[in-house]
PDB file of C-alpha atoms and ligand atoms in Angstrom:
ATOM      1  CA  MET A 192      14.103  -8.676   4.036  1.00  0.00           C
ATOM      2  CA  SER A 193      16.504  -5.816   3.637  1.00  0.00           C
ATOM      3  CA  PRO A 194      14.967  -2.393   3.910  1.00  0.00           C
ATOM      4  CA  ALA A 195      15.457  -0.137   1.017  1.00  0.00           C
ATOM      5  CA  VAL A 196      15.403   3.278   0.731  1.00  0.00           C
ATOM      6  CA  PRO A 197      13.360   4.453  -1.532  1.00  0.00           C
ATOM      7  CA  ASP A 198      15.350   5.195  -4.595  1.00  0.00           C
ATOM      8  CA  PRO A 199      14.565   8.442  -6.635  1.00  0.00           C
ATOM      9  CA  SER A 200      15.542   7.330  -9.728  1.00  0.00           C
ATOM     10  CA  GLN A 201      12.443   5.205  -9.720  1.00  0.00           C
ATOM     11  CA  ASP A 202      10.258   8.228  -8.311  1.00  0.00           C
ATOM     12  CA  THR A 203       6.571   7.998  -7.778  1.00  0.00           C
ATOM     13  CA  ILE A 204       4.273  10.101  -5.313  1.00  0.00           C
ATOM     14  CA  PHE A 205       4.374   7.344  -2.910  1.00  0.00           C
ATOM     15  CA  GLY A 206       8.485   7.704  -2.621  1.00  0.00           C
ATOM     16  CA  ARG A 207       8.084  11.744  -2.028  1.00  0.00           C
ATOM     17  CA  ILE A 208       6.035  10.423   0.688  1.00  0.00           C
ATOM     18  CA  LEU A 209       8.773   7.986   1.755  1.00  0.00           C
ATOM     19  CA  ARG A 210      11.417  10.698   2.286  1.00  0.00           C
ATOM     20  CA  GLY A 211       8.429  13.232   3.643  1.00  0.00           C
ATOM     21  CA  GLU A 212       9.004  15.309   0.881  1.00  0.00           C
ATOM     22  CA  ILE A 213       4.978  14.918   0.936  1.00  0.00           C
ATOM     23  CA  PRO A 214       2.379  15.201   3.799  1.00  0.00           C
ATOM     24  CA  CYS A 215       0.351  11.965   4.464  1.00  0.00           C
ATOM     25  CA  ASP A 216      -1.905  10.778   7.264  1.00  0.00           C
ATOM     26  CA  GLN A 217      -0.191   7.801   8.456  1.00  0.00           C
ATOM     27  CA  VAL A 218      -1.699   5.182  10.310  1.00  0.00           C
ATOM     28  CA  HIS A 219       1.650   2.472  10.519  1.00  0.00           C
ATOM     29  CA  ALA A 220       5.179   2.861  10.095  1.00  0.00           C
ATOM     30  CA  ASP A 221       7.826   0.351  10.360  1.00  0.00           C
ATOM     31  CA  GLU A 222      11.536  -0.800   9.251  1.00  0.00           C
ATOM     32  CA  HIS A 223       9.564  -2.271   5.839  1.00  0.00           C
ATOM     33  CA  CYS A 224       6.422  -0.350   4.703  1.00  0.00           C
ATOM     34  CA  LEU A 225       4.487   2.237   5.621  1.00  0.00           C
ATOM     35  CA  ALA A 226       0.533   2.768   5.734  1.00  0.00           C
ATOM     36  CA  PHE A 227      -1.471   5.803   5.319  1.00  0.00           C
ATOM     37  CA  ARG A 228      -5.308   6.935   4.862  1.00  0.00           C
ATOM     38  CA  ASP A 229      -5.697   7.035   0.347  1.00  0.00           C
ATOM     39  CA  VAL A 230      -6.581  10.445  -0.200  1.00  0.00           C
ATOM     40  CA  ALA A 231      -9.652   9.799  -2.778  1.00  0.00           C
ATOM     41  CA  PRO A 232     -11.216   6.909  -0.307  1.00  0.00           C
ATOM     42  CA  GLN A 233     -13.736   4.610  -2.248  1.00  0.00           C
ATOM     43  CA  ALA A 234     -15.300   3.373   1.467  1.00  0.00           C
ATOM     44  CA  PRO A 235     -15.221   4.735   4.903  1.00  0.00           C
ATOM     45  CA  VAL A 236     -11.576   3.229   5.325  1.00  0.00           C
ATOM     46  CA  HIS A 237      -9.409   3.333   2.846  1.00  0.00           C
ATOM     47  CA  ILE A 238      -5.580   2.531   3.579  1.00  0.00           C
ATOM     48  CA  LEU A 239      -2.879   2.488   1.855  1.00  0.00           C
ATOM     49  CA  VAL A 240       0.073  -0.177   2.599  1.00  0.00           C
ATOM     50  CA  ILE A 241       3.388   0.584   0.947  1.00  0.00           C
ATOM     51  CA  PRO A 242       6.901  -1.634   0.948  1.00  0.00           C
ATOM     52  CA  ARG A 243       9.549   1.318   1.737  1.00  0.00           C
ATOM     53  CA  ARG A 244      11.517  -0.579  -1.323  1.00  0.00           C
ATOM     54  CA  PRO A 245      10.108   0.564  -4.336  1.00  0.00           C
ATOM     55  CA  ILE A 246       8.978  -2.555  -6.669  1.00  0.00           C
ATOM     56  CA  PRO A 247       7.053  -1.420  -8.759  1.00  0.00           C
ATOM     57  CA  SER A 248       3.935  -3.594  -9.336  1.00  0.00           C
ATOM     58  CA  LEU A 249       3.108  -7.344  -7.882  1.00  0.00           C
ATOM     59  CA  ALA A 250       3.760  -8.663 -11.336  1.00  0.00           C
ATOM     60  CA  GLU A 251       7.051  -7.305 -10.985  1.00  0.00           C
ATOM     61  CA  ALA A 252       8.013  -8.628  -7.685  1.00  0.00           C
ATOM     62  CA  GLN A 253      10.928 -11.418  -7.420  1.00  0.00           C
ATOM     63  CA  PRO A 254      11.145 -14.745  -5.275  1.00  0.00           C
ATOM     64  CA  GLU A 255      13.883 -12.410  -2.826  1.00  0.00           C
ATOM     65  CA  ASP A 256      10.369  -9.981  -1.826  1.00  0.00           C
ATOM     66  CA  ALA A 257       8.503 -12.891  -0.605  1.00  0.00           C
ATOM     67  CA  ALA A 258       8.568 -12.159   3.248  1.00  0.00           C
ATOM     68  CA  LEU A 259       8.359  -8.384   2.543  1.00  0.00           C
ATOM     69  CA  LEU A 260       4.941  -9.251   0.388  1.00  0.00           C
ATOM     70  CA  GLY A 261       4.354 -11.381   3.427  1.00  0.00           C
ATOM     71  CA  HIS A 262       4.598  -8.440   6.122  1.00  0.00           C
ATOM     72  CA  LEU A 263       2.698  -5.823   3.678  1.00  0.00           C
ATOM     73  CA  LEU A 264      -0.262  -8.074   4.501  1.00  0.00           C
ATOM     74  CA  LEU A 265       0.294  -9.221   7.765  1.00  0.00           C
ATOM     75  CA  VAL A 266       0.531  -4.775   8.311  1.00  0.00           C
ATOM     76  CA  ALA A 267      -2.926  -4.859   6.038  1.00  0.00           C
ATOM     77  CA  ALA A 268      -4.622  -7.391   8.610  1.00  0.00           C
ATOM     78  CA  SER A 269      -2.922  -5.247  11.837  1.00  0.00           C
ATOM     79  CA  VAL A 270      -4.410  -1.914  10.366  1.00  0.00           C
ATOM     80  CA  ALA A 271      -7.464  -2.707   9.172  1.00  0.00           C
ATOM     81  CA  ARG A 272      -7.845  -4.517  13.448  1.00  0.00           C
ATOM     82  CA  GLN A 273      -6.745  -0.910  14.797  1.00  0.00           C
ATOM     83  CA  GLN A 274      -9.404   0.096  12.783  1.00  0.00           C
ATOM     84  CA  GLY A 275     -12.302  -1.629  13.700  1.00  0.00           C
ATOM     85  CA  LEU A 276     -13.267  -3.725  10.452  1.00  0.00           C
ATOM     86  CA  GLU A 277     -14.215  -6.953  11.304  1.00  0.00           C
ATOM     87  CA  ALA A 278     -14.586  -7.265   7.548  1.00  0.00           C
ATOM     88  CA  PHE A 279     -12.253  -6.049   5.214  1.00  0.00           C
ATOM     89  CA  ARG A 280     -10.703  -6.081   1.678  1.00  0.00           C
ATOM     90  CA  THR A 281      -7.761  -5.995   0.162  1.00  0.00           C
ATOM     91  CA  VAL A 282      -7.368  -4.907  -3.387  1.00  0.00           C
ATOM     92  CA  ILE A 283      -3.148  -4.831  -5.368  1.00  0.00           C
ATOM     93  CA  ASN A 284      -4.151  -3.934  -8.687  1.00  0.00           C
ATOM     94  CA  SER A 285      -0.854  -4.982 -10.818  1.00  0.00           C
ATOM     95  CA  GLY A 286      -0.714  -2.735 -14.191  1.00  0.00           C
ATOM     96  CA  ALA A 287      -2.359  -0.099 -15.845  1.00  0.00           C
ATOM     97  CA  ALA A 288      -5.511  -1.987 -17.307  1.00  0.00           C
ATOM     98  CA  ALA A 289      -6.090  -3.188 -13.485  1.00  0.00           C
ATOM     99  CA  GLY A 290      -6.501  -0.103 -12.472  1.00  0.00           C
ATOM    100  CA  GLN A 291      -2.855   0.600 -10.982  1.00  0.00           C
ATOM    101  CA  THR A 292      -2.125   4.534 -11.399  1.00  0.00           C
ATOM    102  CA  VAL A 293       0.683   4.367  -8.602  1.00  0.00           C
ATOM    103  CA  PHE A 294       4.003   2.223  -9.754  1.00  0.00           C
ATOM    104  CA  HIS A 295       5.028   1.685  -6.534  1.00  0.00           C
ATOM    105  CA  LEU A 296       3.862  -1.103  -4.953  1.00  0.00           C
ATOM    106  CA  HIS A 297       1.009  -0.805  -2.306  1.00  0.00           C
ATOM    107  CA  VAL A 298      -1.951  -2.671  -0.706  1.00  0.00           C
ATOM    108  CA  HIS A 299      -4.784  -1.539  -0.558  1.00  0.00           C
ATOM    109  CA  VAL A 300      -7.418  -1.833   3.021  1.00  0.00           C
ATOM    110  CA  ILE A 301     -11.124  -1.035   2.135  1.00  0.00           C
ATOM    111  CA  GLY A 302     -14.049  -1.426   4.700  1.00  0.00           C
ATOM    112  CA  GLY A 303     -16.541  -0.039   7.101  1.00  0.00           C
ATOM    113  CA  ARG A 304     -18.988   0.068   3.996  1.00  0.00           C
ATOM    114  CA  PRO A 305     -21.130  -3.385   2.647  1.00  0.00           C
ATOM    115  CA  LEU A 306     -18.726  -4.739  -0.760  1.00  0.00           C
ATOM    116  CA  THR A 307     -19.975  -6.371  -3.461  1.00  0.00           C
ATOM    117  CA  TRP A 308     -17.968  -8.579  -5.423  1.00  0.00           C
ATOM    118  CA  PRO A 309     -17.300  -8.845  -8.400  1.00  0.00           C
ATOM    119  CA  PRO A 310     -15.992  -5.977  -8.125  1.00  0.00           C
ATOM    120  CA  GLY A 311     -15.798  -3.567 -11.571  1.00  0.00           C
TER     121      GLY A 311
HETATM  122  P1  AMP B  25      -3.902   2.000  -7.755  1.00  0.00           P
HETATM  123  O1  AMP B  25      -5.178   2.758  -8.787  1.00  0.00           O
HETATM  124  O2  AMP B  25      -4.213   1.252  -7.439  1.00  0.00           O
HETATM  125  O3  AMP B  25      -2.657   2.708  -8.279  1.00  0.00           O
HETATM  126  O4  AMP B  25      -3.806   3.489  -6.073  1.00  0.00           O
HETATM  127  C1  AMP B  25      -3.552   4.769  -6.270  1.00  0.00           C
HETATM  128  C2  AMP B  25      -3.953   4.862  -5.083  1.00  0.00           C
HETATM  129  O5  AMP B  25      -3.337   6.137  -4.108  1.00  0.00           O
HETATM  130  C3  AMP B  25      -5.021   5.532  -5.387  1.00  0.00           C
HETATM  131  O6  AMP B  25      -6.480   5.032  -4.969  1.00  0.00           O
HETATM  132  C4  AMP B  25      -4.914   7.353  -5.301  1.00  0.00           C
HETATM  133  O7  AMP B  25      -5.834   7.792  -4.852  1.00  0.00           O
HETATM  134  C5  AMP B  25      -3.948   7.177  -4.341  1.00  0.00           C
HETATM  135  N1  AMP B  25      -3.594   8.218  -4.102  1.00  0.00           N
HETATM  136  C6  AMP B  25      -2.970   9.234  -4.848  1.00  0.00           C
HETATM  137  N2  AMP B  25      -2.250   9.780  -3.974  1.00  0.00           N
HETATM  138  C7  AMP B  25      -1.819   9.713  -2.619  1.00  0.00           C
HETATM  139  C8  AMP B  25      -1.006  11.227  -1.947  1.00  0.00           C
HETATM  140  N3  AMP B  25      -0.698  11.574  -2.392  1.00  0.00           N
HETATM  141  N4  AMP B  25      -1.726  10.503  -0.778  1.00  0.00           N
HETATM  142  C9  AMP B  25      -2.279   9.161  -0.335  1.00  0.00           C
HETATM  143  N5  AMP B  25      -2.762   8.487  -1.794  1.00  0.00           N
HETATM  144  C10 AMP B  25      -3.018   8.625  -2.918  1.00  0.00           C
END
């Protein structure tokens, strides 16, 4: 699992956050990922966990990304615990038709209110 520096040639707003060019409300950072509060929260707790390596979407993840993807999920659970959530939802939108708007892979961690299923 190599902690690559974000590549400006594949830039998104999350690349700019990773490079410190725009601020975020950070709740976790380590060698491989960053977690921060979503700017348009859909629940009392809404956090995004993003890899430092800019994989555009889950659909484009490769076998060599397996450890990194596992790490993102473990951080998502850790952040949920840190926020005092007993129940929470993790979401990875992959592709515009599935609601993805930022093409830098991210895990949504959502909680703090009852969540219905199925989502829209
Ligand atoms: P998605 O629609 O799954 O691609 O999710 C992208 C998320 O990024 C949305 O929930 C946005 O509200 C969030 N977002 C966009 N810009 C920022 C930002 N500068 N800081 C925090 N969250 C952001």
